[in-house]
Amino acid sequence: MELTTAWTAPLHTPTGLAPALVEWCRRQGITPPAAAPDVPSLMAQAFGRMTPGWFLPSAVLSPGAANTTTAPAGAGPLMTPDALPDPARGCIIAVIDDAVPFAHQHLRLPGGLSRVASLWVQDVPVDPGGPGRDLPWGRELRGDMISGWLAGLESGAIAAEDTVYRHAGVVAMDRRTTHSAAFAAGHGAAVTLLAAGFAPNDPRARDHPVIAVNLAPGVIADTSATLAQDPLLAAIVFAMTRARMLCRQVEAARSLPRNSVRLPVVLNLSLGLTAGPRDGTGLVERFLDALATHTSAKLGPVHVVLPTGNHRMARLRATLRPQGVIGWQVPPDDATQTPLEIWGPVRADHPDEPMRIGLTPPSRTQARTAFGAGDQSSVLRDARGHDLARAFYRVMPHPDGWRECVTLIVAPTCPAHAGDGWAPPGRWQLQLVQGDGDHAVSVQRDDVLRGFSREARQSRLYHPAYAARDARGFPLVLDPPDNGTARLQRADTVNAYATGRHGLRVGAVDRRGRGMAYASLIGTAGGGDLLACVDRSPGLDGMIVRGRISGSFCLLSGTSVAAPQATRWLAAQLADGARPRDRAAIQRLAGGTTDGPVPVLPTRFQHE
């Protein structure tokens, strides 16, 4: 395979859209959205009403899941009156994940009442006569509906919890999708029950109603988060609108003045992103910050809890300086596109000369980008005219000026059809040909979740100076000093969604309080704002978590199960009247001090 000598002439690309999404839509033959949402419109919907227009390709939705006739959410209660929280001691726990086990015993109250006030299942066909007519896709299940099924379950009229999920339409084996809601143990089940699971007779249970979202399996399966932004933003808006509705229902049930009940909300988002600007300027991060700082007459304070991430040792982050060269190992048998981003430093003025990147496929000559302005793309082809890679160049506004970004997207190394173009697997070389200062390199996560399609393969960065272990065989958990022109890094590998100013970032430790080598770092060595016990020891990972069906369990590891422990703890503090204003105040609530070690939450929260 011969390589052409240069990228094609740059062409204009849509403004404001992620290049990975633009390229994915092109490969799927789908028209991308006209524009991305903005924070003011998102806030207006969160504290007003949801509006149509959310983009989610039909390629990742089941037939009938798209709602073409959006309308107001519809009247009617969210919860059975006997399940409503105390207006003075309630705290709403919101969870956005996959396969929330809404029929589980630890999400019930005595008498078969559901503590789940509302659940949006994004991949289920629309129910034209049901609630949730304001949703762009899927179906809403409300607490009074769920309580009816639970009553049948407890009376014996419904045979098993599995039957409840089938009655609700959440599990339908004739639907072409990944049925994660039928998995014996799943990510969403573990996260939801750690964050909000209580025994039915626990006196705290009633005061912690749950609002949840099942993201579409197609969104969860795409670990690069190419498709995640709009469904995730819509899910957050949904959680806020239903939290306000629940406050109004409590007022009506207790004959209280309108807007007098303002329950606090703790939103758990145990999902992560390995690329992006990573400086708090991403749309998701800015929206979460806006929610955290917004004072509403209709809802209490909103706190967002996020995991730090699990990619400290994954070789997905690097720093490039002028003329620096780093390897990019692209695996074979990958049927998905492989994105990588290079972000320049913040500049006070708009750059006069775009950064230039040199990309060298295995055993081939280098091709250098030659962009002339922002919002341009260019294609690298082989001698037969097949695409090998695409480069996108953007100049992004920043509170302190401007940031450049070049996104490189390598074609699949395993073509989907005979005759399709494909990129050669192996070690590609990446060079910063033109640009001043430190440039941040981020590889998108592109691996496979258990139970989902096996078509993705994770690419990684390579540098000969990087070593995962020392001479004794122990992991090197911090970066050694280095002033070279290129380096892989363990530092600043924190989940990109957690780079805003106000989200609570939670890391993982073992039973003795030692940080885990996989847990990503905030800055040079920060393990998180709070830490939670997840693993038994550095050599024995995992903790006992609940499965989908009442009484089932499994072992799970990672900061995704550290975050919901902090969610549960923080919700209890808010229910007791605490009103921390920022991360430092939350750390003080957990027993931390300004100059002391990061607080480790009590381990009892793992097993309640």
Coordinates of C-alpha atoms in Angstrom, one line a residue:
M1 CA 0.0 0.0 0.0
E2 CA 1.5 3.3 -1.1
L3 CA 0.8 6.6 0.6
T4 CA 0.1 9.9 -1.1
T5 CA 2.5 12.6 -0.2
A6 CA 0.2 14.9 1.6
W7 CA -3.2 15.5 3.1
T8 CA -5.9 16.8 0.7
A9 CA -6.7 20.5 0.5
P10 CA -8.6 21.6 3.7
L11 CA -12.4 21.8 3.4
H12 CA -14.8 23.5 5.8
T13 CA -16.5 21.4 8.5
P14 CA -19.5 22.1 10.7
T15 CA -18.8 24.6 13.5
G16 CA -19.3 23.6 17.1
L17 CA -19.7 19.8 16.5
A18 CA -17.2 17.2 17.8
P19 CA -15.1 15.9 14.8
A20 CA -15.5 12.3 16.0
L21 CA -19.3 12.7 15.7
V22 CA -19.0 14.3 12.3
E23 CA -16.8 11.5 11.0
W24 CA -19.1 8.8 12.6
C25 CA -22.1 10.3 10.9
R26 CA -20.3 10.4 7.6
R27 CA -19.4 6.7 7.8
Q28 CA -22.9 5.8 8.8
G29 CA -24.5 7.9 6.1
I30 CA -26.3 10.0 8.7
T31 CA -26.8 13.8 8.6
P32 CA -25.2 15.3 11.8
P33 CA -27.0 17.8 13.9
A34 CA -27.1 21.4 12.6
A35 CA -25.5 22.7 15.9
A36 CA -24.7 21.7 19.4
P37 CA -26.9 22.9 22.3
D38 CA -25.6 25.7 24.5
V39 CA -25.6 26.2 28.3
P40 CA -28.3 28.9 28.4
S41 CA -30.8 26.7 26.4
L42 CA -30.0 23.7 28.6
M43 CA -30.6 25.7 31.8
A44 CA -33.9 27.1 30.4
Q45 CA -35.0 23.5 29.8
A46 CA -33.8 22.2 33.1
F47 CA -35.8 24.8 35.0
G48 CA -38.6 25.1 32.4
R49 CA -39.6 22.2 30.2
M50 CA -37.8 19.9 27.8
T51 CA -38.1 20.8 24.1
P52 CA -37.6 18.6 21.0
G53 CA -34.5 18.6 18.9
W54 CA -32.1 16.3 20.7
F55 CA -29.9 14.4 18.3
L56 CA -29.5 10.7 18.6
P57 CA -29.0 8.7 15.4
S58 CA -31.7 6.2 14.7
A59 CA -28.9 3.7 14.0
V60 CA -28.5 3.3 17.8
L61 CA -32.2 3.3 18.7
S62 CA -34.7 0.4 18.5
P63 CA -37.6 0.9 16.0
G64 CA -40.3 3.1 17.5
A65 CA -38.0 4.6 20.1
A66 CA -37.9 8.0 18.4
N67 CA -40.7 10.4 19.5
T68 CA -42.0 12.4 16.6
T69 CA -44.8 14.2 18.5
T70 CA -43.2 15.7 21.6
A71 CA -45.6 17.5 24.0
P72 CA -45.7 18.6 27.6
A73 CA -44.7 15.9 30.1
G74 CA -48.3 15.2 31.1
A75 CA -50.1 15.6 34.3
G76 CA -50.3 12.9 37.0
P77 CA -48.2 11.9 40.0
L78 CA -44.7 10.6 39.9
M79 CA -44.9 8.6 43.1
T80 CA -47.6 6.9 45.1
P81 CA -48.6 9.4 47.9
D82 CA -47.5 6.9 50.6
A83 CA -44.0 6.8 49.1
L84 CA -43.3 10.5 49.1
P85 CA -40.3 11.9 51.1
D86 CA -40.5 14.2 54.1
P87 CA -40.3 17.7 52.7
A88 CA -37.9 18.7 55.5
R89 CA -35.6 15.7 55.3
G90 CA -35.8 14.5 51.7
C91 CA -32.9 14.4 49.3
I92 CA -33.3 13.2 45.7
I93 CA -30.7 10.8 44.3
A94 CA -30.4 10.9 40.5
V95 CA -28.5 8.2 38.6
I96 CA -27.6 8.3 34.9
D97 CA -26.3 4.9 33.7
D98 CA -27.5 1.8 32.0
A99 CA -30.0 -0.9 33.1
V100 CA -31.2 0.7 36.4
P101 CA -32.9 -2.3 38.3
F102 CA -36.1 -0.4 39.3
A103 CA -37.8 -3.5 40.6
H104 CA -35.0 -4.4 43.0
Q105 CA -36.0 -5.0 46.7
H106 CA -33.6 -2.2 47.8
L107 CA -35.5 0.3 45.7
R108 CA -38.8 -0.5 47.4
L109 CA -40.7 0.6 50.5
P110 CA -42.9 -1.7 52.6
G111 CA -46.1 -2.7 50.8
G112 CA -44.5 -2.9 47.4
L113 CA -44.1 0.9 46.9
S114 CA -41.5 2.1 44.6
R115 CA -38.9 4.6 45.6
V116 CA -38.1 5.3 42.0
A117 CA -40.0 8.4 41.2
S118 CA -39.2 8.4 37.5
L119 CA -37.1 6.4 35.1
W120 CA -36.4 7.4 31.5
V121 CA -35.6 4.3 29.4
Q122 CA -34.1 5.8 26.3
D123 CA -34.1 2.7 24.0
V124 CA -37.7 1.5 24.5
P125 CA -40.5 2.2 22.0
V126 CA -42.6 5.3 22.8
D127 CA -45.8 4.8 24.7
P128 CA -48.2 7.3 23.0
G129 CA -50.7 7.2 25.9
G130 CA -48.2 7.2 28.7
P131 CA -46.3 10.0 30.5
G132 CA -43.1 11.4 29.2
R133 CA -44.5 12.8 26.0
D134 CA -41.9 15.5 26.2
L135 CA -39.0 13.1 25.7
P136 CA -37.2 12.9 22.4
W137 CA -36.9 9.1 22.5
G138 CA -37.9 6.2 24.7
R139 CA -40.4 5.8 27.5
E140 CA -40.9 7.2 31.0
L141 CA -41.8 4.8 33.8
R142 CA -43.2 6.6 36.9
G143 CA -43.2 5.5 40.5
D144 CA -47.0 4.9 40.6
M145 CA -46.7 2.6 37.6
I146 CA -43.8 0.7 39.0
S147 CA -45.6 0.4 42.4
G148 CA -48.5 -1.3 40.6
W149 CA -46.2 -3.9 39.1
L150 CA -44.5 -4.4 42.5
A151 CA -47.8 -4.9 44.2
G152 CA -48.5 -7.7 41.7
L153 CA -45.1 -9.1 42.4
E154 CA -45.6 -9.2 46.2
S155 CA -49.1 -10.7 45.8
G156 CA -47.9 -13.4 43.5
A157 CA -49.9 -12.2 40.5
I158 CA -46.6 -11.4 38.8
A159 CA -44.2 -14.4 39.0
A160 CA -40.8 -12.8 39.2
E161 CA -38.8 -9.6 38.9
D162 CA -37.8 -10.6 35.4
T163 CA -41.5 -10.4 34.5
V164 CA -41.7 -6.8 35.7
Y165 CA -39.0 -5.8 33.4
R166 CA -40.8 -7.5 30.5
H167 CA -44.1 -5.9 31.4
A168 CA -42.4 -2.5 31.4
G169 CA -40.9 -3.1 28.0
V170 CA -37.4 -2.6 29.3
V171 CA -36.5 -6.2 28.3
A172 CA -37.9 -7.5 25.0
M173 CA -35.7 -10.1 23.5
D174 CA -37.3 -9.6 20.0
R175 CA -35.8 -6.0 20.0
R176 CA -32.5 -5.8 18.2
T177 CA -30.2 -4.3 20.8
T178 CA -27.8 -5.3 23.6
H179 CA -30.1 -6.3 26.4
S180 CA -28.0 -5.0 29.3
A181 CA -31.2 -4.7 31.4
A182 CA -31.3 -8.5 31.3
F183 CA -27.7 -9.0 32.5
A184 CA -27.4 -10.8 35.8
A185 CA -25.0 -8.2 37.0
G186 CA -24.5 -4.8 35.3
H187 CA -22.8 -1.5 35.8
G188 CA -26.0 0.4 36.3
A189 CA -27.3 -2.0 38.8
A190 CA -24.2 -1.8 40.9
V191 CA -24.0 2.0 40.7
T192 CA -27.7 2.6 41.5
L193 CA -27.9 0.3 44.4
L194 CA -24.6 1.6 45.9
A195 CA -25.9 5.2 45.6
A196 CA -29.5 4.7 46.5
G197 CA -30.2 1.1 47.7
F198 CA -31.8 0.7 51.2
A199 CA -33.6 -2.2 52.8
P200 CA -37.3 -1.5 52.6
N201 CA -37.7 -1.1 56.3
D202 CA -34.7 1.2 56.7
P203 CA -36.1 4.5 58.1
R204 CA -33.8 6.5 55.7
A205 CA -35.2 4.9 52.5
R206 CA -38.4 7.0 52.2
D207 CA -36.4 10.2 52.3
H208 CA -34.2 9.3 49.3
P209 CA -36.4 9.0 46.2
V210 CA -34.7 8.1 43.0
I211 CA -34.8 9.6 39.5
A212 CA -32.9 7.7 36.9
V213 CA -32.1 7.4 33.2
N214 CA -31.2 4.2 31.3
L215 CA -29.0 5.5 28.5
A216 CA -29.4 3.7 25.2
P217 CA -27.2 0.5 24.9
G218 CA -25.7 1.9 21.7
V219 CA -24.5 5.0 23.7
I220 CA -23.0 2.8 26.4
A221 CA -21.4 0.5 24.0
D222 CA -19.5 3.3 22.3
T223 CA -16.9 3.8 25.0
S224 CA -15.2 6.7 23.1
A225 CA -18.4 8.7 23.9
T226 CA -18.7 9.9 20.3
L227 CA -22.5 9.6 20.6
A228 CA -22.8 10.4 24.3
Q229 CA -23.0 14.2 24.5
D230 CA -26.6 14.8 23.5
P231 CA -28.2 11.8 25.3
L232 CA -26.2 12.7 28.4
L233 CA -27.3 16.3 28.3
A234 CA -30.9 15.3 27.7
A235 CA -30.7 12.9 30.7
I236 CA -29.4 15.7 33.0
V237 CA -32.2 18.0 31.9
F238 CA -34.7 15.1 32.5
A239 CA -33.4 14.6 36.0
M240 CA -33.9 18.3 36.8
T241 CA -37.4 18.6 35.3
R242 CA -38.6 15.5 37.2
A243 CA -36.9 16.6 40.5
R244 CA -39.0 19.8 40.2
M245 CA -42.1 17.9 39.5
L246 CA -41.5 15.7 42.5
C247 CA -41.2 18.8 44.7
R248 CA -44.5 20.1 43.4
Q249 CA -46.2 16.7 44.2
V250 CA -44.9 16.8 47.7
E251 CA -46.3 20.3 48.2
A252 CA -49.7 19.2 46.8
A253 CA -49.8 16.1 49.0
R254 CA -49.0 18.1 52.2
S255 CA -51.0 21.2 51.3
L256 CA -47.9 23.3 51.4
P257 CA -47.4 26.6 49.5
R258 CA -46.2 26.4 45.9
N259 CA -42.4 26.4 45.6
S260 CA -42.0 25.9 49.4
V261 CA -40.5 22.4 49.0
R262 CA -37.0 22.6 47.5
L263 CA -35.4 19.2 47.9
P264 CA -31.7 19.0 47.2
V265 CA -30.4 16.7 44.5
V266 CA -27.3 14.6 44.3
L267 CA -26.6 13.4 40.7
N268 CA -24.4 10.4 40.2
L269 CA -22.7 10.2 36.8
S270 CA -20.4 7.1 36.9
L271 CA -19.3 7.6 33.3
G272 CA -16.1 9.0 31.9
L273 CA -14.3 10.6 28.9
T274 CA -10.6 10.3 28.3
A275 CA -10.3 13.1 25.7
G276 CA -11.8 16.6 25.3
P277 CA -10.4 20.0 26.4
R278 CA -9.9 18.7 29.9
D279 CA -10.0 22.3 31.3
G280 CA -13.7 22.6 32.3
T281 CA -14.7 24.2 29.0
G282 CA -16.5 21.2 27.5
L283 CA -20.2 21.5 27.1
V284 CA -21.1 18.8 29.7
E285 CA -18.7 20.2 32.2
R286 CA -20.0 23.8 31.8
F287 CA -23.6 22.6 32.1
L288 CA -22.8 20.7 35.3
D289 CA -21.1 23.8 36.7
A290 CA -24.0 26.0 35.8
L291 CA -26.4 23.6 37.7
A292 CA -24.2 23.6 40.7
T293 CA -24.1 27.4 41.0
H294 CA -27.7 28.1 40.0
T295 CA -30.1 29.2 42.8
S296 CA -33.7 28.2 42.0
A297 CA -37.0 29.0 43.7
K298 CA -38.2 25.6 42.5
L299 CA -35.5 23.2 43.5
G300 CA -32.8 22.8 46.2
P301 CA -29.0 22.8 45.6
V302 CA -27.7 20.3 43.0
H303 CA -24.5 18.4 43.5
V304 CA -22.8 16.2 40.9
V305 CA -20.6 13.3 41.8
L306 CA -18.2 11.8 39.3
P307 CA -15.5 9.2 39.3
T308 CA -11.9 10.3 38.7
G309 CA -11.5 7.5 36.1
N310 CA -9.5 4.3 35.7
H311 CA -6.9 5.2 33.1
R312 CA -3.8 6.3 35.0
M313 CA -1.7 3.5 33.5
A314 CA -3.6 3.1 30.2
R315 CA -1.1 5.2 28.1
L316 CA -3.9 7.4 26.8
R317 CA -2.3 10.8 27.7
A318 CA 0.9 12.4 26.7
T319 CA 2.6 15.8 26.3
L320 CA 4.2 17.0 23.1
R321 CA 6.6 19.9 22.7
P322 CA 7.9 21.4 19.5
Q323 CA 9.5 18.7 17.3
G324 CA 8.5 16.1 19.8
V325 CA 7.6 12.6 18.4
I326 CA 5.5 10.0 20.1
G327 CA 4.3 6.6 19.0
W328 CA 0.6 5.7 18.5
Q329 CA 0.0 1.9 18.6
V330 CA -3.1 1.2 16.4
P331 CA -4.4 -2.4 16.9
P332 CA -5.4 -4.8 14.2
D333 CA -9.0 -6.1 13.8
D334 CA -10.6 -2.9 14.9
A335 CA -13.9 -2.2 13.1
T336 CA -14.3 1.2 14.6
Q337 CA -12.7 4.6 13.9
T338 CA -9.8 5.5 16.2
P339 CA -9.7 9.2 17.4
L340 CA -6.8 11.1 19.0
E341 CA -6.8 14.8 20.0
I342 CA -3.9 17.3 20.3
W343 CA -4.8 20.4 22.3
G344 CA -2.5 23.4 22.3
P345 CA -1.9 25.7 25.3
V346 CA -4.3 28.5 26.1
R347 CA -3.2 31.6 24.2
A348 CA -4.3 35.2 24.9
D349 CA -4.7 36.0 21.2
H350 CA -6.1 34.0 18.2
P351 CA -3.2 32.1 16.7
D352 CA -1.8 33.5 13.5
E353 CA -0.3 30.2 12.4
P354 CA -2.2 27.0 12.9
M355 CA -0.4 24.2 14.6
R356 CA 1.0 21.6 12.2
I357 CA 1.0 17.9 13.0
G358 CA 3.1 15.2 11.2
L359 CA 1.5 11.7 11.0
T360 CA 3.5 8.7 9.8
P361 CA 1.7 5.4 9.2
P362 CA 3.7 2.2 9.8
S363 CA 6.6 1.9 7.3
R364 CA 5.5 4.9 5.3
T365 CA 6.5 8.5 4.9
Q366 CA 5.3 11.4 7.0
A367 CA 2.3 13.6 6.0
R368 CA 2.0 17.0 7.5
T369 CA -1.2 19.0 8.0
A370 CA -1.5 22.4 6.3
F371 CA -4.6 24.1 7.7
G372 CA -5.2 27.7 7.0
A373 CA -8.2 28.5 9.4
G374 CA -10.4 26.9 12.0
D375 CA -13.2 24.5 11.3
Q376 CA -11.3 22.7 8.5
S377 CA -10.7 19.1 7.7
S378 CA -8.3 17.2 5.5
V379 CA -8.0 13.6 4.3
L380 CA -5.0 11.3 4.1
R381 CA -5.4 8.6 1.4
D382 CA -3.4 5.7 0.0
A383 CA -2.5 5.4 -3.7
R384 CA -5.8 3.7 -4.5
G385 CA -7.8 6.6 -3.1
H386 CA -8.9 4.9 0.1
D387 CA -9.1 7.0 3.3
L388 CA -6.5 6.2 5.9
A389 CA -7.2 9.1 8.3
R390 CA -8.9 12.4 8.6
A391 CA -7.6 15.5 10.4
F392 CA -9.9 18.2 11.8
Y393 CA -8.6 21.6 13.0
R394 CA -10.5 23.9 15.4
V395 CA -9.7 27.1 17.3
M396 CA -11.9 27.1 20.4
P397 CA -12.8 30.1 22.6
H398 CA -11.5 29.9 26.2
P399 CA -12.2 32.1 29.2
D400 CA -8.6 33.2 29.0
G401 CA -8.3 33.4 25.2
W402 CA -8.1 30.6 22.6
R403 CA -7.1 27.0 22.3
E404 CA -6.2 25.1 19.1
C405 CA -7.1 21.4 18.6
V406 CA -6.3 19.0 15.9
T407 CA -8.3 15.7 16.0
L408 CA -6.9 12.8 14.1
I409 CA -9.3 10.0 13.2
V410 CA -7.8 6.8 11.8
A411 CA -10.0 4.6 9.6
P412 CA -10.9 1.1 10.9
T413 CA -8.1 -1.4 10.6
C414 CA -10.7 -4.1 9.8
P415 CA -12.9 -3.0 6.9
A416 CA -16.6 -3.7 7.2
H417 CA -17.0 -4.7 3.6
A418 CA -14.8 -6.1 0.8
G419 CA -13.3 -3.2 -1.1
D420 CA -13.6 -0.7 1.8
G421 CA -10.5 1.3 2.7
W422 CA -8.7 0.4 5.9
A423 CA -5.8 1.9 7.9
P424 CA -2.7 -0.2 8.5
P425 CA -2.3 -1.4 12.1
G426 CA 0.9 -1.0 13.9
R427 CA 2.9 1.8 15.4
W428 CA 2.1 5.2 13.8
Q429 CA 4.3 8.2 14.6
L430 CA 2.9 11.6 15.8
Q431 CA 5.1 14.7 15.6
L432 CA 4.4 18.4 16.6
V433 CA 5.9 20.1 13.6
Q434 CA 4.8 23.6 14.4
G435 CA 3.5 25.0 17.7
D436 CA 4.9 26.6 20.9
G437 CA 4.6 25.3 24.4
D438 CA 3.2 22.0 25.8
H439 CA 0.5 20.3 23.7
A440 CA -1.7 17.8 25.4
V441 CA -2.3 14.5 23.5
S442 CA -5.4 12.5 24.4
V443 CA -6.5 9.1 23.0
Q444 CA -10.2 8.4 23.1
R445 CA -11.2 5.3 25.0
D446 CA -12.1 2.6 22.4
D447 CA -12.4 -0.7 24.3
V448 CA -15.2 -3.2 24.8
L449 CA -17.6 -3.5 27.8
R450 CA -18.5 -7.0 28.9
G451 CA -21.6 -8.2 27.2
F452 CA -21.4 -5.7 24.3
S453 CA -20.2 -6.1 20.7
R454 CA -16.6 -7.1 20.3
E455 CA -15.7 -4.9 17.3
A456 CA -13.6 -2.2 19.1
R457 CA -9.9 -2.3 20.0
Q458 CA -8.1 0.2 22.2
S459 CA -5.2 2.1 20.7
R460 CA -2.4 3.3 23.0
L461 CA 0.5 5.7 23.0
Y462 CA 4.2 4.6 23.0
H463 CA 7.4 6.1 24.1
P464 CA 10.6 4.2 24.8
A465 CA 11.3 6.1 28.0
Y466 CA 7.9 5.0 29.5
A467 CA 8.0 2.1 32.0
A468 CA 5.0 0.6 33.7
R469 CA 7.0 -1.0 36.5
D470 CA 10.2 -0.5 38.4
A471 CA 13.1 -2.9 38.7
R472 CA 11.3 -4.8 41.6
G473 CA 8.1 -5.3 39.5
F474 CA 6.0 -2.8 41.4
P475 CA 3.8 -0.3 39.4
L476 CA 5.3 3.2 38.8
V477 CA 2.3 5.2 39.9
L478 CA 3.8 8.7 39.5
D479 CA 5.6 10.3 36.6
P480 CA 9.4 10.6 37.0
P481 CA 11.0 14.0 36.3
D482 CA 11.5 14.5 32.6
N483 CA 12.1 17.5 30.4
G484 CA 12.1 15.8 27.0
T485 CA 10.1 16.9 23.9
A486 CA 7.6 14.0 24.3
R487 CA 6.4 12.0 27.3
L488 CA 3.6 9.6 28.3
Q489 CA 2.0 10.6 31.5
R490 CA 0.2 9.2 34.5
A491 CA -0.5 12.7 35.9
D492 CA -3.6 14.7 34.9
T493 CA -5.5 11.6 33.6
V494 CA -8.7 12.5 35.4
N495 CA -12.0 11.9 33.7
A496 CA -12.7 14.8 31.4
Y497 CA -16.3 15.2 32.6
A498 CA -14.8 15.8 36.1
T499 CA -12.6 18.8 35.0
G500 CA -15.3 21.4 35.8
R501 CA -15.0 23.7 38.9
H502 CA -17.8 22.2 41.0
G503 CA -18.2 18.5 40.4
L504 CA -17.2 16.2 43.3
R505 CA -14.4 13.9 42.1
V506 CA -14.1 10.5 43.9
G507 CA -11.1 8.2 43.7
A508 CA -10.6 4.5 44.7
V509 CA -8.5 3.1 47.6
D510 CA -8.1 -0.4 49.1
R511 CA -9.2 -1.4 52.6
R512 CA -6.1 0.1 54.1
G513 CA -6.7 3.5 52.4
R514 CA -4.0 3.1 49.7
G515 CA -4.7 4.6 46.3
M516 CA -5.1 2.1 43.5
A517 CA -2.6 2.3 40.6
Y518 CA -5.4 2.3 38.0
A519 CA -7.2 5.3 39.6
S520 CA -6.6 8.4 37.5
L521 CA -4.9 11.5 39.0
I522 CA -6.1 15.1 39.3
G523 CA -3.0 17.2 38.5
T524 CA 0.3 15.7 39.4
A525 CA -0.7 13.3 42.2
G526 CA -4.3 14.1 43.5
G527 CA -6.4 11.0 44.0
G528 CA -9.7 12.8 44.3
D529 CA -11.7 15.2 46.4
L530 CA -12.9 12.2 48.4
L531 CA -11.8 8.6 48.4
A532 CA -13.9 5.4 48.8
C533 CA -12.8 1.9 49.5
V534 CA -13.3 -0.3 46.5
D535 CA -10.6 -3.0 46.4
R536 CA -9.4 -5.5 48.9
S537 CA -5.7 -4.8 48.4
P538 CA -3.4 -3.7 45.6
G539 CA -3.3 -7.3 44.4
L540 CA -6.9 -8.2 44.9
D541 CA -9.3 -5.9 43.2
G542 CA -13.1 -5.7 43.5
M543 CA -15.8 -5.3 46.1
I544 CA -19.1 -7.0 46.6
V545 CA -21.9 -5.2 44.7
R546 CA -25.6 -6.1 44.1
G547 CA -26.8 -7.6 40.9
R548 CA -30.0 -6.8 39.0
I549 CA -32.2 -9.3 40.8
S550 CA -32.8 -9.0 44.5
G551 CA -30.4 -11.2 46.4
S552 CA -27.8 -11.5 43.6
F553 CA -24.3 -10.1 43.8
C554 CA -21.0 -10.0 42.0
L555 CA -17.5 -8.4 42.3
L556 CA -16.8 -5.1 40.7
S557 CA -13.9 -2.7 40.7
G558 CA -13.0 0.8 39.6
T559 CA -13.8 4.4 40.5
S560 CA -17.3 4.0 39.0
V561 CA -18.2 2.2 42.2
A562 CA -16.3 4.7 44.4
A563 CA -18.5 7.6 43.2
P564 CA -21.9 6.2 44.2
Q565 CA -20.6 5.6 47.7
A566 CA -19.9 9.3 47.9
T567 CA -23.3 10.1 46.4
R568 CA -25.0 8.1 49.2
W569 CA -22.9 9.7 51.9
L570 CA -23.5 13.2 50.5
A571 CA -27.3 12.6 50.2
A572 CA -27.4 11.6 53.8
Q573 CA -25.5 14.8 54.8
L574 CA -28.0 17.0 52.8
A575 CA -31.0 15.1 54.3
D576 CA -29.6 16.0 57.7
G577 CA -29.6 19.7 56.8
A578 CA -26.0 20.3 55.7
R579 CA -25.6 22.8 52.8
P580 CA -22.0 22.7 51.7
R581 CA -21.2 25.3 49.0
D582 CA -18.1 23.9 47.4
R583 CA -15.7 21.0 47.3
A584 CA -13.7 22.2 50.3
A585 CA -16.9 22.4 52.4
I586 CA -17.8 18.8 51.4
Q587 CA -14.3 17.6 52.3
R588 CA -14.7 19.3 55.7
L589 CA -18.0 17.4 56.2
A590 CA -16.1 14.2 55.6
G591 CA -13.5 15.1 58.2
G592 CA -10.8 16.5 56.0
T593 CA -8.8 19.7 56.4
T594 CA -7.3 22.2 53.9
D595 CA -3.8 20.9 54.2
G596 CA -4.5 17.3 55.3
P597 CA -4.8 14.1 53.4
V598 CA -7.9 13.5 51.2
P599 CA -10.7 12.0 53.4
V600 CA -11.6 8.4 53.0
L601 CA -15.3 7.7 53.4
P602 CA -16.4 5.1 56.0
T603 CA -16.4 1.6 54.5
R604 CA -19.8 0.7 55.9
F605 CA -21.4 2.4 52.9
Q606 CA -20.3 -0.5 50.7
H607 CA -22.6 -3.1 52.1
E608 CA -25.8 -1.4 53.3

